[in-house]
CSV table of C-alpha atoms in Angstrom, one decimal:
chain,number,residue,atom,x,y,z
A,1,UNK,CA,-0.8,7.4,-15.5
A,2,UNK,CA,0.2,4.3,-14.3
A,3,UNK,CA,-2.5,2.1,-14.4
A,4,UNK,CA,-2.3,-1.3,-12.4
A,5,UNK,CA,-5.5,-3.4,-13.0
A,6,UNK,CA,-6.8,-6.4,-10.9
A,7,UNK,CA,-8.9,-9.5,-13.1
A,8,UNK,CA,-12.1,-9.5,-11.0
A,9,UNK,CA,-13.3,-7.1,-8.0
A,10,UNK,CA,-15.0,-9.7,-6.5
A,11,UNK,CA,-14.8,-13.0,-6.7
A,12,UNK,CA,-16.8,-16.2,-4.6
A,13,UNK,CA,-14.9,-19.4,-4.5
A,14,UNK,CA,-15.6,-22.6,-2.7
A,15,UNK,CA,-13.2,-24.1,0.0
A,16,UNK,CA,-10.6,-26.3,-1.4
A,17,UNK,CA,-10.8,-24.6,-5.3
A,18,UNK,CA,-7.9,-23.2,-6.7
A,19,UNK,CA,-7.8,-19.4,-7.1
A,20,UNK,CA,-6.4,-17.2,-9.6
A,21,UNK,CA,-5.9,-13.2,-9.0
A,22,UNK,CA,-4.7,-12.2,-12.1
A,23,UNK,CA,-2.5,-8.4,-11.6
A,24,UNK,CA,-1.7,-6.6,-14.6
A,25,UNK,CA,0.4,-3.0,-15.2
A,26,UNK,CA,1.0,-0.6,-18.0
A,27,UNK,CA,4.1,1.2,-16.7
A,28,UNK,CA,7.1,-0.9,-17.5
A,29,UNK,CA,7.8,-1.3,-13.5
A,30,UNK,CA,9.9,-4.3,-12.5
A,31,UNK,CA,8.4,-4.6,-9.3
A,32,UNK,CA,4.7,-5.7,-8.0
A,33,UNK,CA,3.2,-6.6,-5.0
A,34,UNK,CA,0.9,-8.7,-3.3
A,35,UNK,CA,-0.5,-7.6,-0.2
A,36,UNK,CA,-4.2,-8.6,1.7
A,37,UNK,CA,-5.9,-6.3,3.9
A,38,UNK,CA,-8.6,-7.4,6.4
A,39,UNK,CA,-10.1,-5.6,9.3
A,40,UNK,CA,-8.0,-4.3,12.2
A,41,UNK,CA,-4.4,-6.0,10.6
A,42,UNK,CA,-3.8,-3.1,7.4
A,43,UNK,CA,-2.5,-4.3,5.0
A,44,UNK,CA,-0.2,-7.2,4.8
A,45,UNK,CA,3.0,-8.3,2.3
A,46,UNK,CA,2.3,-11.6,0.7
A,47,UNK,CA,4.6,-12.0,-1.8
A,48,UNK,CA,6.9,-9.6,-3.9
A,49,UNK,CA,8.6,-10.0,-7.2
A,50,UNK,CA,11.1,-7.5,-8.1
A,51,UNK,CA,11.9,-9.0,-12.3
A,52,UNK,CA,10.6,-11.5,-14.3
A,53,UNK,CA,10.4,-14.9,-12.7
A,54,UNK,CA,11.3,-14.0,-9.1
A,55,UNK,CA,9.5,-13.9,-6.5
A,56,UNK,CA,10.3,-13.0,-2.8
A,57,UNK,CA,7.8,-14.1,0.4
A,58,UNK,CA,6.8,-11.8,2.2
A,59,UNK,CA,5.3,-11.6,6.0
A,60,UNK,CA,2.3,-14.0,5.4
A,61,UNK,CA,3.2,-16.4,1.9
A,62,UNK,CA,1.6,-19.4,3.5
A,63,UNK,CA,-1.1,-20.8,2.1
A,64,UNK,CA,0.4,-18.8,-1.4
A,65,UNK,CA,2.2,-18.8,-4.5
A,66,UNK,CA,3.0,-16.4,-7.5
A,67,UNK,CA,4.1,-16.2,-10.8
A,68,UNK,CA,5.7,-14.1,-13.0
A,69,UNK,CA,6.2,-14.9,-16.1
A,70,UNK,CA,6.2,-11.5,-18.2
A,71,UNK,CA,7.6,-8.5,-16.7
A,72,UNK,CA,3.4,-6.8,-16.3
A,73,UNK,CA,1.5,-9.3,-14.8
A,74,UNK,CA,1.9,-10.6,-11.3
A,75,UNK,CA,-0.7,-13.8,-10.3
A,76,UNK,CA,-1.1,-14.6,-6.8
A,77,UNK,CA,-2.3,-18.3,-6.5
A,78,UNK,CA,-3.9,-20.3,-4.0
A,79,UNK,CA,-3.7,-24.1,-4.2
A,80,UNK,CA,-6.6,-24.6,-2.2
A,81,UNK,CA,-8.5,-22.1,-0.9
A,82,UNK,CA,-9.8,-22.2,2.6
A,83,UNK,CA,-11.8,-19.6,4.5
A,84,UNK,CA,-9.3,-17.9,6.2
A,85,UNK,CA,-8.2,-16.3,2.6
A,86,UNK,CA,-11.7,-14.5,2.3
A,87,UNK,CA,-10.0,-10.6,2.2
A,88,UNK,CA,-9.3,-7.9,0.0
A,89,UNK,CA,-6.6,-8.8,-2.0
A,90,UNK,CA,-4.2,-5.7,-3.3
A,91,UNK,CA,-1.6,-5.2,-6.4
A,92,UNK,CA,0.7,-3.2,-6.7
A,93,UNK,CA,4.0,-2.3,-8.6
A,94,UNK,CA,7.0,0.5,-8.5
A,95,UNK,CA,10.1,0.5,-9.8
A,96,UNK,CA,13.5,-0.1,-8.7
A,97,UNK,CA,14.6,2.6,-7.1
A,98,UNK,CA,11.8,4.5,-6.0
A,99,UNK,CA,9.2,3.6,-3.0
A,100,UNK,CA,5.9,4.8,-4.4
A,101,UNK,CA,3.9,2.2,-5.4
A,102,UNK,CA,0.8,2.2,-7.3
A,103,UNK,CA,-2.0,0.1,-6.4
A,104,UNK,CA,-4.5,-1.7,-8.0
A,105,UNK,CA,-8.4,-1.1,-6.6
A,106,UNK,CA,-8.4,-4.7,-5.1
A,107,UNK,CA,-10.4,-7.5,-4.9
A,108,UNK,CA,-12.4,-9.0,-2.9
A,109,UNK,CA,-12.6,-13.1,-2.3
A,110,UNK,CA,-15.0,-14.8,-0.5
A,111,UNK,CA,-14.5,-18.5,0.3
A,112,UNK,CA,-17.1,-20.4,1.2
B,1,UNK,CA,11.9,-1.2,9.6
B,2,UNK,CA,10.6,1.9,12.3
B,3,UNK,CA,7.0,1.5,14.1
B,4,UNK,CA,4.7,4.6,13.6
B,5,UNK,CA,2.6,5.9,15.7
B,6,UNK,CA,-1.1,7.2,14.5
B,7,UNK,CA,-4.5,8.4,16.3
B,8,UNK,CA,-6.8,5.7,15.3
B,9,UNK,CA,-9.2,8.3,14.0
B,10,UNK,CA,-9.9,12.1,13.7
B,11,UNK,CA,-12.5,14.8,12.4
B,12,UNK,CA,-12.3,18.0,10.2
B,13,UNK,CA,-14.6,20.4,9.0
B,14,UNK,CA,-14.6,20.8,4.9
B,15,UNK,CA,-12.7,23.8,4.1
B,16,UNK,CA,-10.6,23.1,7.2
B,17,UNK,CA,-6.2,22.5,7.4
B,18,UNK,CA,-6.4,18.6,8.5
B,19,UNK,CA,-3.2,17.2,10.5
B,20,UNK,CA,-2.8,14.3,10.7
B,21,UNK,CA,0.6,13.7,13.0
B,22,UNK,CA,2.9,10.5,12.8
B,23,UNK,CA,5.4,9.3,15.7
B,24,UNK,CA,8.6,7.6,14.4
B,25,UNK,CA,10.9,7.8,17.5
B,26,UNK,CA,12.8,5.3,16.5
B,27,UNK,CA,13.6,6.5,13.3
B,28,UNK,CA,17.1,5.7,11.8
B,29,UNK,CA,19.0,8.0,10.0
B,30,UNK,CA,18.3,6.7,6.1
B,31,UNK,CA,14.7,5.9,6.9
B,32,UNK,CA,12.4,8.4,5.1
B,33,UNK,CA,8.4,9.4,6.2
B,34,UNK,CA,6.0,8.0,3.4
B,35,UNK,CA,2.6,9.1,3.5
B,36,UNK,CA,-0.5,7.2,2.0
B,37,UNK,CA,-4.3,7.2,1.9
B,38,UNK,CA,-7.3,4.7,0.9
B,39,UNK,CA,-10.4,5.8,0.6
B,40,UNK,CA,-13.1,3.3,0.7
B,41,UNK,CA,-13.4,0.4,-1.7
B,42,UNK,CA,-10.1,1.6,-3.7
B,43,UNK,CA,-6.4,0.9,-3.5
B,44,UNK,CA,-3.7,3.1,-1.2
B,45,UNK,CA,-2.6,6.0,-2.6
B,46,UNK,CA,0.4,7.5,-2.6
B,47,UNK,CA,0.7,10.9,-1.1
B,48,UNK,CA,3.9,12.3,-0.2
B,49,UNK,CA,7.8,11.5,1.0
B,50,UNK,CA,10.5,13.2,2.7
B,51,UNK,CA,13.8,12.8,4.8
B,52,UNK,CA,14.5,15.2,7.2
B,53,UNK,CA,13.0,18.7,4.7
B,54,UNK,CA,9.6,19.7,4.8
B,55,UNK,CA,8.0,18.9,1.1
B,56,UNK,CA,5.0,19.9,-0.5
B,57,UNK,CA,3.2,18.9,-3.6
B,58,UNK,CA,0.1,19.4,-5.1
B,59,UNK,CA,-2.1,17.3,-2.7
B,60,UNK,CA,-0.2,18.0,0.7
B,61,UNK,CA,2.5,19.3,2.4
B,62,UNK,CA,4.4,17.2,4.9
B,63,UNK,CA,6.3,18.7,8.1
B,64,UNK,CA,9.2,16.4,9.8
B,65,UNK,CA,10.3,17.5,13.3
B,66,UNK,CA,13.9,18.7,13.7
B,67,UNK,CA,14.9,15.3,15.3
B,68,UNK,CA,12.7,13.4,12.7
B,69,UNK,CA,10.8,11.7,15.5
B,70,UNK,CA,7.8,12.8,14.3
B,71,UNK,CA,5.9,14.5,11.4
B,72,UNK,CA,2.6,16.0,10.2
B,73,UNK,CA,0.8,16.0,6.9
B,74,UNK,CA,-1.5,18.8,6.6
B,75,UNK,CA,-4.3,18.7,3.7
B,76,UNK,CA,-4.4,22.5,3.7
B,77,UNK,CA,-8.2,22.4,2.6
B,78,UNK,CA,-9.7,19.5,3.2
B,79,UNK,CA,-12.7,18.3,1.3
B,80,UNK,CA,-15.2,15.7,1.9
B,81,UNK,CA,-13.3,13.3,-1.6
B,82,UNK,CA,-10.5,13.8,1.6
B,83,UNK,CA,-12.4,11.3,3.9
B,84,UNK,CA,-10.1,7.9,3.9
B,85,UNK,CA,-7.5,5.9,5.7
B,86,UNK,CA,-4.1,8.0,6.3
B,87,UNK,CA,-1.3,6.2,6.9
B,88,UNK,CA,2.1,6.9,7.2
B,89,UNK,CA,5.6,4.4,7.2
B,90,UNK,CA,9.2,4.9,7.3
B,91,UNK,CA,10.9,3.1,4.8
B,92,UNK,CA,15.0,2.9,4.0
B,93,UNK,CA,15.1,4.5,0.4
B,94,UNK,CA,16.9,2.2,-1.7
B,95,UNK,CA,18.1,1.0,-4.8
B,96,UNK,CA,16.8,-2.3,-4.9
B,97,UNK,CA,13.5,-3.4,-4.6
B,98,UNK,CA,11.4,-2.0,-1.8
B,99,UNK,CA,8.5,-3.0,0.6
B,100,UNK,CA,6.1,-1.3,2.5
B,101,UNK,CA,5.1,-2.3,6.5
B,102,UNK,CA,1.4,-0.2,6.5
B,103,UNK,CA,0.0,0.3,9.6
B,104,UNK,CA,-3.3,0.5,10.6
B,105,UNK,CA,-3.2,4.2,9.9
B,106,UNK,CA,-5.6,7.1,10.9
B,107,UNK,CA,-9.6,7.7,9.3
B,108,UNK,CA,-9.7,11.0,8.5
B,109,UNK,CA,-14.1,12.0,8.2
B,110,UNK,CA,-14.5,15.1,6.9
B,111,UNK,CA,-17.5,17.0,7.5
B,112,UNK,CA,-19.5,19.4,5.7
């Protein structure tokens, strides 16, 4: 089975802190994605990557950056966390020619 | 990508079939219909996808109308564990990187 793991289930940070969310997949997938999920807004794509060191902006990239130094790992970075970044963050991975995305369990981030 | 319309919520009795509708009247000829679901506090899970023929797997059946403007996801014998938000997504299946646009979905409540 494909396994996508995220570094934390719950995280509490203070405004202005730098935050790293880590995602690791074990199925050698080329594509990796970061979404955030908020009540009433559904899932929104922040960034995705289709290869090591490659990244593409999604629908809401402002305030975020990403890093993909190794194929299995995709990191989401909040350079200076703000309260409006309090959300559930979901990571996913997929093969390039197949649209099934496998999701991790999510990280619920609270910024105080 | 074509926009989808789903009911906000539906109820189903345990053991009965759950039929979840989705309208995608602006779907293009090369767009597939995908269904995902999200159980509370978990990441989304792929269920099934199709182009124009009906599809069935171990989880569900997908019925797509002949004009492809709507589809129905069928859970033949719903259980309490099928309580989740169900997302209908239309997307071009290409050979490169792929993204999914999640709407608000249908909250299915399965009751004893």
